Amino acid sequence: MSGTKTDRKDRKISRAVPVLIAAAVIAVIAAVFLTSGIRQREKAAELLEAARQEQQQVAEHVEQPDRDTYLTVDGKVVVGFIKIPSLSIEYAVLNTFDKRTAACSPGMDGRTMPWDAEGMTIYGIRSFTGALKKLEAGEELIFEDLAGEEYSYQYITETKEKVIDHGIQIISSDKNKNEKTTFQFKFFS
């Protein structure tokens, strides 16, 4: 009889081991994902602070900076800032989005800026685009150029369509630009 009890215990243990291993793997993946997002936000905040300081230096030493002014911060070219007041978030926008910059901040794709007829496409890091899912139609996005001029946009929808005239399209993607979700903002002031 004791052999039977031992067999049952062994079977229970052998069933529990895969469950415990799966739970451990899930916990590790969740921890990596969470710390990755935290680190992205930290890097983005550091870049934003350095870009704002550099912007202030330019304003003090350049008589009339214009909207085509760019800043170089830690080897990255900053073209402006995105703010979403309802979510209390702000990010520096880089002139490119690639494997090197993907963990730092959102980056533009192409050469057009928001004031160009073609509008602007921005690829976003997960910590930024994840927050966009909370937006409701009509909420405001502000693009600020490096001269301090602000351009206001309204969130219109999540869509797969091409960017609208004079609008901003933000694409949630991985570092290889594999698109997931597109957020559209139309110009309104």
N, CA, C and O of each residue as an XYZ file, in Angstrom:
756
protein
N       0.810     -1.195      0.000
C       0.000      0.000      0.000
C       0.858      1.266      0.000
O       0.514      2.272     -0.621
N       1.976      1.189      0.709
C       2.812      2.389      0.721
C       3.404      2.669     -0.659
O       3.640      3.827     -1.005
N       3.645      1.631     -1.443
C       4.107      1.831     -2.810
C       3.084      2.562     -3.643
O       3.457      3.344     -4.517
N       1.818      2.339     -3.408
C       0.754      2.996     -4.143
C       0.694      4.471     -3.793
O       0.495      5.322     -4.660
N       0.870      4.764     -2.501
C       0.862      6.175     -2.075
C       2.053      6.916     -2.684
O       1.934      8.068     -3.101
N       3.169      6.256     -2.727
C       4.369      6.864     -3.300
C       4.164      7.110     -4.790
O       4.558      8.152     -5.313
N       3.549      6.148     -5.471
C       3.267      6.324     -6.899
C       2.359      7.519     -7.146
O       2.566      8.290     -8.083
N       1.361      7.661     -6.300
C       0.442      8.813     -6.462
C       1.169     10.131     -6.230
O       0.963     11.096     -6.966
N       2.017     10.172     -5.213
C       2.783     11.397     -4.933
C       3.698     11.732     -6.110
O       3.815     12.886     -6.524
N       4.343     10.688     -6.636
C       5.237     10.906     -7.786
C       4.471     11.442     -8.987
O       4.948     12.335     -9.687
N       3.271     10.889     -9.225
C       2.452     11.370    -10.350
C       2.017     12.816    -10.138
O       2.022     13.605    -11.082
N       1.639     13.174     -8.905
C       1.241     14.561     -8.611
C       2.413     15.502     -8.835
O       2.265     16.582     -9.406
N       3.575     15.072     -8.375
C       4.766     15.909     -8.544
C       5.105     16.036    -10.028
O       5.428     17.125    -10.503
N       5.032     14.922    -10.758
C       5.373     14.975    -12.181
C       4.385     15.836    -12.964
O       4.752     16.410    -13.989
N       3.142     15.934    -12.501
C       2.177     16.834    -13.155
C       2.419     18.285    -12.765
O       2.200     19.188    -13.573
N       2.865     18.515    -11.550
C       3.068     19.877    -11.054
C       4.310     20.529    -11.660
O       4.337     21.745    -11.848
N       5.330     19.740    -11.964
C       6.591     20.297    -12.468
C       6.391     21.095    -13.757
O       6.871     22.226    -13.829
N       5.707     20.569    -14.779
C       5.522     21.383    -15.996
C       4.734     22.671    -15.739
O       5.001     23.705    -16.352
N       3.769     22.596    -14.834
C       2.985     23.792    -14.510
C       3.880     24.830    -13.846
O       3.805     26.015    -14.173
N       4.723     24.394    -12.919
C       5.642     25.319    -12.245
C       6.661     25.902    -13.217
O       6.995     27.084    -13.137
N       7.147     25.082    -14.124
C       8.102     25.584    -15.128
C       7.429     26.612    -16.033
O       8.013     27.658    -16.318
N       6.221     26.332    -16.482
C       5.485     27.284    -17.329
C       5.244     28.589    -16.584
O       5.397     29.670    -17.154
N       4.869     28.493    -15.314
C       4.629     29.706    -14.516
C       5.916     30.517    -14.369
O       5.886     31.746    -14.434
N       7.038     29.839    -14.174
C       8.319     30.535    -14.047
C       8.702     31.226    -15.351
O       9.179     32.361    -15.339
N       8.492     30.543    -16.474
C       8.802     31.136    -17.779
C       7.943     32.374    -18.023
O       8.447     33.398    -18.484
N       6.657     32.285    -17.719
C       5.747     33.429    -17.884
C       6.179     34.583    -16.990
O       6.145     35.739    -17.412
N       6.583     34.283    -15.766
C       7.030     35.325    -14.836
C       8.281     36.023    -15.363
O       8.398     37.244    -15.259
N       9.204     35.268    -15.920
C      10.434     35.854    -16.472
C      10.107     36.734    -17.676
O      10.632     37.841    -17.795
N       9.255     36.255    -18.555
C       8.865     37.046    -19.731
C       8.177     38.337    -19.297
O       8.464     39.404    -19.841
N       7.282     38.251    -18.334
C       6.581     39.443    -17.832
C       7.568     40.427    -17.218
O       7.452     41.634    -17.429
N       8.540     39.920    -16.458
C       9.534     40.799    -15.844
C      10.385     41.499    -16.892
O      10.668     42.690    -16.763
N      10.793     40.778    -17.923
C      11.588     41.373    -19.000
C      10.775     42.437    -19.724
O      11.283     43.525    -19.995
N       9.527     42.137    -20.038
C       8.655     43.082    -20.726
C       8.458     44.339    -19.884
O       8.539     45.452    -20.403
N       8.201     44.169    -18.597
C       7.965     45.302    -17.697
C       9.214     46.161    -17.563
O       9.141     47.385    -17.670
N      10.370     45.522    -17.327
C      11.589     46.314    -17.171
C      12.000     46.977    -18.473
O      12.604     48.049    -18.451
N      11.683     46.360    -19.613
C      11.976     46.967    -20.902
C      11.193     48.271    -21.065
O      11.751     49.286    -21.481
N       9.911     48.240    -20.739
C       9.084     49.450    -20.825
C       9.551     50.530    -19.875
O       9.557     51.710    -20.225
N       9.946     50.133    -18.666
C      10.448     51.097    -17.679
C      11.733     51.723    -18.193
O      11.909     52.938    -18.110
N      12.624     50.908    -18.721
C      13.895     51.425    -19.242
C      13.668     52.339    -20.443
O      14.361     53.347    -20.587
N      12.707     52.003    -21.310
C      12.378     52.881    -22.436
C      11.934     54.244    -21.920
O      12.388     55.274    -22.419
N      11.050     54.259    -20.926
C      10.575     55.532    -20.379
C      11.717     56.329    -19.754
O      11.768     57.551    -19.892
N      12.632     55.644    -19.067
C      13.778     56.332    -18.467
C      14.668     56.955    -19.539
O      15.062     58.116    -19.423
N      14.984     56.186    -20.582
C      15.818     56.706    -21.680
C      15.133     57.886    -22.364
O      15.773     58.889    -22.679
N      13.826     57.757    -22.590
C      13.076     58.831    -23.238
C      13.068     60.088    -22.367
O      13.202     61.198    -22.881
N      12.911     59.920    -21.062
C      12.903     61.075    -20.149
C      14.266     61.756    -20.125
O      14.350     62.984    -20.096
N      15.334     60.960    -20.138
C      16.687     61.535    -20.172
C      16.911     62.317    -21.466
O      17.453     63.422    -21.443
N      16.496     61.744    -22.579
C      16.633     62.420    -23.868
C      15.806     63.700    -23.901
O      16.280     64.733    -24.373
N      14.587     63.639    -23.409
C      13.711     64.817    -23.382
C      14.350     65.933    -22.565
O      14.383     67.083    -23.002
N      14.854     65.601    -21.389
C      15.466     66.619    -20.541
C      16.689     67.244    -21.213
O      16.852     68.464    -21.197
N      17.540     66.419    -21.797
C      18.734     66.933    -22.484
C      18.342     67.785    -23.695
O      18.966     68.813    -23.957
N      17.310     67.361    -24.433
C      16.856     68.128    -25.604
C      16.268     69.472    -25.179
O      16.514     70.485    -25.834
N      15.504     69.496    -24.107
C      14.942     70.763    -23.614
C      16.060     71.716    -23.187
O      15.976     72.918    -23.442
N      17.105     71.189    -22.540
C      18.239     72.031    -22.146
C      18.960     72.583    -23.373
O      19.336     73.755    -23.411
N      19.148     71.729    -24.369
C      19.799     72.162    -25.608
C      18.940     73.202    -26.333
O      19.463     74.167    -26.890
N      17.624     72.999    -26.323
C      16.699     73.955    -26.942
C      16.822     75.321    -26.273
O      16.798     76.352    -26.944
N      16.953     75.322    -24.959
C      17.100     76.577    -24.224
C      18.420     77.256    -24.590
O      18.467     78.478    -24.736
N      19.487     76.478    -24.739
C      20.775     77.040    -25.146
C      20.680     77.691    -26.530
O      21.206     78.782    -26.749
N      20.011     77.018    -27.445
C      19.834     77.562    -28.793
C      19.048     78.867    -28.723
O      19.417     79.847    -29.370
N      17.981     78.889    -27.952
C      17.152     80.093    -27.830
C      17.949     81.272    -27.277
O      17.707     82.419    -27.654
N      18.896     80.993    -26.389
C      19.718     82.052    -25.802
C      20.792     82.572    -26.765
O      21.228     83.717    -26.643
N      21.220     81.738    -27.720
C      22.345     82.115    -28.578
C      21.998     82.321    -30.050
O      22.830     82.817    -30.811
N      20.814     81.958    -30.456
C      20.404     82.144    -31.848
C      19.282     83.164    -31.858
O      18.275     82.996    -31.170
N      19.460     84.239    -32.651
C      18.475     85.324    -32.654
C      17.073     84.858    -32.983
O      16.142     85.105    -32.217
N      16.911     84.196    -34.095
C      15.582     83.758    -34.508
C      15.631     82.306    -34.991
O      15.693     82.045    -36.192
N      15.603     81.364    -34.043
C      15.571     79.977    -34.509
C      14.255     79.741    -35.266
O      13.218     80.307    -34.922
N      14.317     78.915    -36.278
C      13.089     78.645    -37.029
C      12.676     77.189    -36.850
O      13.360     76.413    -36.182
N      11.564     76.838    -37.448
C      11.023     75.494    -37.251
C      11.853     74.410    -37.923
O      11.640     73.225    -37.663
N      12.787     74.787    -38.776
C      13.658     73.806    -39.410
C      14.960     73.598    -38.638
O      15.869     72.923    -39.121
N      15.049     74.173    -37.446
C      16.209     73.976    -36.581
C      16.158     72.562    -36.012
O      15.092     72.063    -35.653
N      17.323     71.925    -35.935
C      17.423     70.597    -35.334
C      18.465     70.627    -34.231
O      19.367     71.463    -34.246
N      18.345     69.730    -33.286
C      19.302     69.621    -32.197
C      19.948     68.247    -32.236
O      19.317     67.265    -32.627
N      21.208     68.184    -31.829
C      21.857     66.887    -31.674
C      22.108     66.679    -30.187
O      22.781     67.477    -29.533
N      21.552     65.587    -29.668
C      21.685     65.254    -28.255
C      22.159     63.807    -28.162
O      21.494     62.890    -28.643
N      23.304     63.621    -27.543
C      23.866     62.259    -27.395
C      23.912     61.510    -28.722
O      23.616     60.316    -28.776
N      24.282     62.208    -29.785
C      24.399     61.586    -31.097
C      23.078     61.334    -31.808
O      23.057     60.703    -32.865
N      21.980     61.814    -31.246
C      20.657     61.643    -31.852
C      20.124     63.015    -32.258
O      20.272     63.987    -31.518
N      19.505     63.089    -33.434
C      18.988     64.357    -33.932
C      17.517     64.494    -33.528
O      16.680     63.665    -33.884
N      17.226     65.553    -32.782
C      15.871     65.834    -32.308
C      15.254     66.879    -33.231
O      15.873     67.907    -33.509
N      14.019     66.616    -33.715
C      13.345     67.537    -34.632
C      12.178     68.277    -33.979
O      11.638     69.215    -34.566
N      11.791     67.875    -32.793
C      10.669     68.524    -32.113
C      10.211     67.698    -30.927
O      10.886     66.770    -30.481
N       9.034     68.071    -30.431
C       8.483     67.411    -29.248
C       7.006     67.102    -29.476
O       6.292     67.864    -30.128
N       6.569     65.989    -28.937
C       5.147     65.637    -28.962
C       4.641     65.645    -27.531
O       5.258     65.083    -26.627
N       3.498     66.301    -27.351
C       2.854     66.331    -26.035
C       1.400     65.902    -26.201
O       0.731     66.277    -27.164
N       0.934     65.123    -25.258
C      -0.488     64.770    -25.206
C      -0.964     65.137    -23.807
O      -0.788     64.370    -22.860
N      -1.573     66.325    -23.686
C      -1.954     66.835    -22.370
C      -2.860     65.892    -21.569
O      -2.677     65.741    -20.362
N      -3.829     65.262    -22.227
C      -4.772     64.412    -21.494
C      -4.104     63.193    -20.866
O      -4.623     62.626    -19.904
N      -2.958     62.789    -21.406
C      -2.230     61.641    -20.869
C      -0.996     62.067    -20.073
O      -0.282     61.227    -19.526
N      -0.752     63.380    -20.013
C       0.416     63.937    -19.309
C       1.721     63.302    -19.786
O       2.574     62.929    -18.980
N       1.862     63.184    -21.102
C       3.097     62.626    -21.635
C       3.730     63.586    -22.629
O       3.048     64.359    -23.302
N       5.049     63.514    -22.701
C       5.812     64.336    -23.631
C       7.062     63.552    -24.031
O       7.724     62.939    -23.194
N       7.363     63.585    -25.313
C       8.538     62.902    -25.833
C       9.237     63.794    -26.844
O       8.599     64.568    -27.557
N      10.563     63.673    -26.894
C      11.323     64.272    -27.986
C      11.092     63.392    -29.213
O      10.962     62.175    -29.086
N      11.041     63.997    -30.393
C      10.877     63.251    -31.637
C      12.214     63.270    -32.368
O      12.778     64.331    -32.633
N      12.706     62.086    -32.688
C      13.984     61.960    -33.383
C      13.786     61.995    -34.888
O      12.682     61.760    -35.380
N      14.862     62.291    -35.626
C      14.748     62.395    -37.086
C      14.735     61.038    -37.776
O      14.572     60.964    -38.993
N      14.903     59.977    -37.019
C      14.882     58.642    -37.606
C      14.399     57.635    -36.576
O      14.465     57.872    -35.370
N      13.921     56.528    -37.068
C      13.501     55.429    -36.197
C      14.145     54.167    -36.726
O      13.784     53.669    -37.793
N      15.105     53.653    -35.971
C      15.805     52.441    -36.385
C      16.179     51.640    -35.142
O      15.764     51.974    -34.032
N      16.952     50.599    -35.331
C      17.318     49.735    -34.205
C      18.067     50.495    -33.123
O      17.952     50.160    -31.944
N      18.829     51.509    -33.499
C      19.630     52.282    -32.541
C      18.776     53.242    -31.718
O      19.062     53.482    -30.545
N      17.738     53.785    -32.326
C      16.925     54.800    -31.641
C      15.594     54.267    -31.111
O      14.904     54.965    -30.368
N      15.226     53.044    -31.483
C      13.901     52.517    -31.155
C      13.614     52.462    -29.660
O      12.456     52.570    -29.257
N      14.629     52.298    -28.839
C      14.408     52.209    -27.398
C      14.500     53.566    -26.704
O      14.371     53.644    -25.482
N      14.722     54.636    -27.471
C      14.938     55.956    -26.865
C      13.718     56.857    -26.897
O      13.353     57.454    -25.884
N      13.093     56.954    -28.049
C      12.025     57.927    -28.231
C      11.368     57.679    -29.585
O      11.921     56.969    -30.425
N      10.192     58.263    -29.797
C       9.579     58.137    -31.124
C      10.463     58.795    -32.186
O      11.199     59.739    -31.897
N      10.382     58.289    -33.402
C      11.187     58.850    -34.481
C      10.370     58.994    -35.749
O       9.480     58.192    -36.030
N      10.689     60.038    -36.514
C       9.944     60.280    -37.749
C      10.422     59.352    -38.849
O      11.539     58.835    -38.824
N       9.547     59.161    -39.807
C       9.853     58.354    -40.976
C       9.753     59.271    -42.181
O       8.726     59.918    -42.386
N      10.789     59.331    -42.962
C      10.766     60.219    -44.119
C      11.285     61.591    -43.748
O      11.937     61.779    -42.721
N      10.981     62.543    -44.609
C      11.522     63.892    -44.416
C      10.458     64.943    -44.178
O      10.787     66.115    -43.990
N       9.192     64.558    -44.182
C       8.146     65.573    -44.051
C       7.854     65.868    -42.592
O       7.879     64.985    -41.734
N       7.579     67.119    -42.345
C       7.241     67.595    -41.007
C       5.730     67.818    -40.956
O       5.070     67.778    -41.994
N       5.176     68.048    -39.776
C       3.722     68.189    -39.674
C       3.143     69.314    -40.525
O       2.003     69.214    -40.978
N       3.896     70.367    -40.748
C       3.370     71.509    -41.517
C       3.450     71.271    -43.027
O       2.920     72.069    -43.800
N       4.094     70.201    -43.453
C       4.130     69.859    -44.875
C       2.802     69.239    -45.292
O       2.121     68.610    -44.482
N       2.437     69.419    -46.557
C       1.156     68.910    -47.056
C       1.009     67.402    -46.848
O      -0.092     66.910    -46.601
N       2.119     66.675    -46.947
C       2.051     65.226    -46.805
C       1.843     64.784    -45.366
O       1.500     63.629    -45.115
N       2.047     65.688    -44.423
C       1.937     65.315    -43.018
C       3.182     64.588    -42.548
O       4.164     64.479    -43.282
N       3.136     64.100    -41.339
C       4.304     63.480    -40.716
C       3.948     62.083    -40.226
O       2.879     61.865    -39.655
N       4.837     61.162    -40.449
C       4.677     59.810    -39.917
C       5.728     59.603    -38.840
O       6.913     59.862    -39.049
N       5.279     59.134    -37.693
C       6.154     58.889    -36.551
C       5.996     57.437    -36.133
O       4.880     56.951    -35.947
N       7.115     56.752    -35.987
C       7.094     55.408    -35.427
C       7.353     55.551    -33.929
O       8.252     56.280    -33.509
N       6.564     54.855    -33.143
C       6.654     55.048    -31.703
C       7.144     53.852    -30.931
O       6.895     52.704    -31.298
N       7.848     54.141    -29.849
C       8.271     53.099    -28.930
C       7.072     52.628    -28.116
O       6.098     53.363    -27.947
N       7.148     51.411    -27.619
C       6.030     50.779    -26.921
C       5.517     51.610    -25.738
O       4.307     51.711    -25.534
N       6.429     52.205    -24.959
C       5.978     52.961    -23.793
C       5.170     54.194    -24.196
O       4.377     54.698    -23.400
N       5.362     54.683    -25.417
C       4.598     55.829    -25.920
C       3.304     55.379    -26.583
O       2.226     55.862    -26.236
N       3.406     54.462    -27.530
C       2.208     54.068    -28.277
C       1.230     53.271    -27.430
O       0.030     53.278    -27.705
N       1.719     52.589    -26.412
C       0.808     51.874    -25.515
C      -0.157     52.834    -24.831
O      -1.328     52.509    -24.632
N       0.333     54.011    -24.476
C      -0.508     55.022    -23.839
C      -1.550     55.590    -24.799
O      -2.620     56.018    -24.368
N      -1.246     55.598    -26.096
C      -2.175     56.164    -27.083
C      -3.485     55.381    -27.158
O      -4.511     55.919    -27.572
N      -3.447     54.129    -26.763
C      -4.660     53.315    -26.796
C      -5.739     53.850    -25.857
O      -6.908     53.484    -25.977
N      -5.348     54.713    -24.929
C      -6.301     55.315    -23.982
C      -6.992     56.553    -24.555
O      -7.948     57.054    -23.962
N      -6.519     57.051    -25.698
C      -7.090     58.266    -26.280
C      -8.511     58.049    -26.781
O      -8.882     56.962    -27.226
N      -9.287     59.115    -26.692
C     -10.628     59.123    -27.272
C     -10.649     60.151    -28.391
O      -9.873     61.107    -28.380
N     -11.536     59.956    -29.355
C     -11.641     60.874    -30.490
C     -11.755     62.312    -29.993
O     -12.498     62.605    -29.056
N     -11.004     63.203    -30.641
C     -11.056     64.620    -30.303
C      -9.988     65.068    -29.324
O      -9.793     66.270    -29.143
N      -9.291     64.137    -28.688
C      -8.258     64.549    -27.733
C      -7.081     65.159    -28.478
O      -6.827     64.822    -29.635
N      -6.364     66.058    -27.811
C      -5.334     66.876    -28.438
C      -3.938     66.267    -28.360
O      -3.545     65.677    -27.354
N      -3.211     66.431    -29.451
C      -1.784     66.164    -29.531
C      -1.138     67.475    -29.962
O      -1.650     68.152    -30.853
N      -0.034     67.834    -29.348
C       0.679     69.061    -29.704
C       2.069     68.683    -30.198
O       2.816     67.986    -29.510
N       2.407     69.149    -31.394
C       3.774     69.019    -31.894
C       4.418     70.379    -31.715
O       3.889     71.382    -32.194
N       5.543     70.429    -31.037
C       6.281     71.674    -30.836
C       7.584     71.594    -31.610
O       8.379     70.674    -31.417
N       7.797     72.573    -32.496
C       9.073     72.586    -33.211
C      10.148     73.158    -32.288
O       9.844     73.594    -31.178
N      11.388     73.158    -32.737
C      12.479     73.567    -31.861
C      12.588     75.073    -31.682
O      13.375     75.547    -30.863
N      11.804     75.825    -32.442
C      11.727     77.272    -32.238
C      10.677     77.605    -31.171
O      10.536     78.762    -30.775
N       9.945     76.592    -30.712
C       8.940     76.795    -29.673
C       7.523     76.962    -30.197
O       6.594     77.144    -29.411
N       7.342     76.904    -31.512
C       6.008     77.031    -32.111
C       5.239     75.724    -31.907
O       5.770     74.636    -32.130
N       3.984     75.849    -31.480
C       3.166     74.661    -31.238
C       2.094     74.508    -32.304
O       1.482     75.485    -32.734
N       1.874     73.260    -32.727
C       0.867     72.911    -33.718
C      -0.064     71.895    -33.061
O       0.390     70.880    -32.533
N      -1.364     72.171    -33.095
C      -2.324     71.305    -32.417
C      -3.044     70.386    -33.391
O      -3.386     70.772    -34.509
N      -3.264     69.158    -32.934
C      -3.917     68.115    -33.726
C      -4.957     67.423    -32.858
O      -4.851     67.413    -31.632
N      -5.958     66.846    -33.504
C      -6.984     66.082    -32.803
C      -6.898     64.626    -33.208
O      -6.701     64.295    -34.377
N      -7.051     63.760    -32.215
C      -7.062     62.325    -32.488
C      -8.366     61.989    -33.191
O      -9.442     62.371    -32.733
N      -8.266     61.269    -34.313
C      -9.506     60.944    -35.020
C      -9.857     59.464    -34.976
O     -11.036     59.125    -34.876
N      -8.878     58.577    -35.048
C      -9.229     57.159    -35.035
C      -7.979     56.302    -35.113
O      -6.894     56.792    -35.428
N      -8.137     55.036    -34.828
C      -7.088     54.064    -35.133
C      -7.424     53.557    -36.522
O      -8.563     53.168    -36.784
N      -6.446     53.556    -37.415
C      -6.741     53.190    -38.792
C      -5.519     52.607    -39.480
O      -4.403     52.729    -38.975
N      -5.715     51.993    -40.597
C      -4.618     51.492    -41.434
C      -4.387     52.419    -42.627
O      -3.524     52.148    -43.462
N      -5.156     53.520    -42.713
C      -5.064     54.431    -43.851
C      -3.799     55.273    -43.798
O      -3.161     55.414    -42.755
N      -3.456     55.831    -44.962
C      -2.303     56.708    -45.077
C      -2.558     58.018    -44.331
O      -3.706     58.425    -44.148
N      -1.482     58.671    -43.905
C      -1.594     59.924    -43.170
C      -2.405     60.949    -43.961
O      -2.304     61.031    -45.185
N      -3.206     61.725    -43.240
C      -4.041     62.741    -43.864
C      -3.226     64.018    -44.072
O      -2.208     64.217    -43.410
N      -3.671     64.886    -44.991
C      -2.959     66.133    -45.267
C      -2.723     66.932    -43.994
O      -3.621     67.119    -43.173
N      -1.496     67.392    -43.859
C      -1.069     68.220    -42.721
C      -1.331     67.538    -41.389
O      -1.439     68.214    -40.366
N      -1.432     66.253    -41.377
C      -1.701     65.518    -40.143
C      -0.472     64.810    -39.624
O       0.614     64.876    -40.201
N      -0.682     64.134    -38.520
C       0.368     63.304    -37.943
C      -0.198     61.899    -37.801
O      -1.301     61.697    -37.293
N       0.571     60.961    -38.253
C       0.220     59.550    -38.119
C       1.287     58.928    -37.223
O       2.481     59.039    -37.504
N       0.860     58.281    -36.154
C       1.798     57.623    -35.250
C       1.576     56.125    -35.386
O       0.459     55.629    -35.240
N       2.651     55.422    -35.666
C       2.556     53.984    -35.894
C       3.251     53.244    -34.766
O       4.423     53.475    -34.468
N       2.506     52.364    -34.162
C       3.074     51.465    -33.162
C       3.776     50.352    -33.916
O       3.166     49.689    -34.756
N       5.057     50.138    -33.625
C       5.805     49.114    -34.352
C       6.944     48.605    -33.496
O       7.217     49.128    -32.415
N       7.606     47.572    -34.001
C       8.823     47.117    -33.349
C      10.003     47.864    -33.979
O       9.813     48.709    -34.854
N      11.214     47.551    -33.532
C      12.386     48.287    -34.022
C      12.664     48.075    -35.504
O      13.451     48.815    -36.094
N      12.035     47.079    -36.111
C      12.194     46.818    -37.542
C      11.078     47.441    -38.381
O      10.973     47.160    -39.575
N      10.260     48.270    -37.777
C       9.142     48.965    -38.418
C       8.028     48.021    -38.868
O       7.325     48.306    -39.837
N       7.870     46.910    -38.174
C       6.732     46.037    -38.426
C       5.533     46.688    -37.756
O       5.435     46.718    -36.529
N       4.623     47.207    -38.569
C       3.519     48.012    -38.068
C       2.485     47.170    -37.336
O       2.186     46.037    -37.716
N       1.946     47.766    -36.267
C       0.895     47.105    -35.502
C      -0.392     47.917    -35.525
O      -1.433     47.423    -35.959
N      -0.325     49.149    -35.065
C      -1.508     50.002    -35.000
C      -1.130     51.401    -35.464
O      -0.030     51.878    -35.183
N      -2.046     52.061    -36.177
C      -1.820     53.433    -36.618
C      -2.804     54.358    -35.929
O      -4.005     54.088    -35.884
N      -2.285     55.449    -35.395
C      -3.108     56.464    -34.739
C      -3.048     57.726    -35.588
O      -1.958     58.202    -35.907
N      -4.209     58.278    -35.962
C      -4.288     59.441    -36.838
C      -4.669     60.699    -36.050
O      -5.535     60.667    -35.176
N      -4.006     61.790    -36.380
C      -4.299     63.081    -35.774
C      -4.440     64.098    -36.900
O      -3.573     64.188    -37.769
N      -5.524     64.858    -36.888
C      -5.709     65.880    -37.927
C      -5.373     67.258    -37.345
O      -5.595     67.531    -36.165
N      -4.834     68.106    -38.211
C      -4.435     69.457    -37.821
C      -5.676     70.278    -37.512
O      -6.661     70.224    -38.249
N      -5.631     71.052    -36.406
C      -6.750     71.951    -36.172
C      -6.347     73.319    -35.703
O      -7.225     74.169    -35.554
N      -5.083     73.599    -35.457
C      -4.671     74.992    -35.214
C      -3.170     75.145    -35.252
O      -2.657     76.248    -35.067
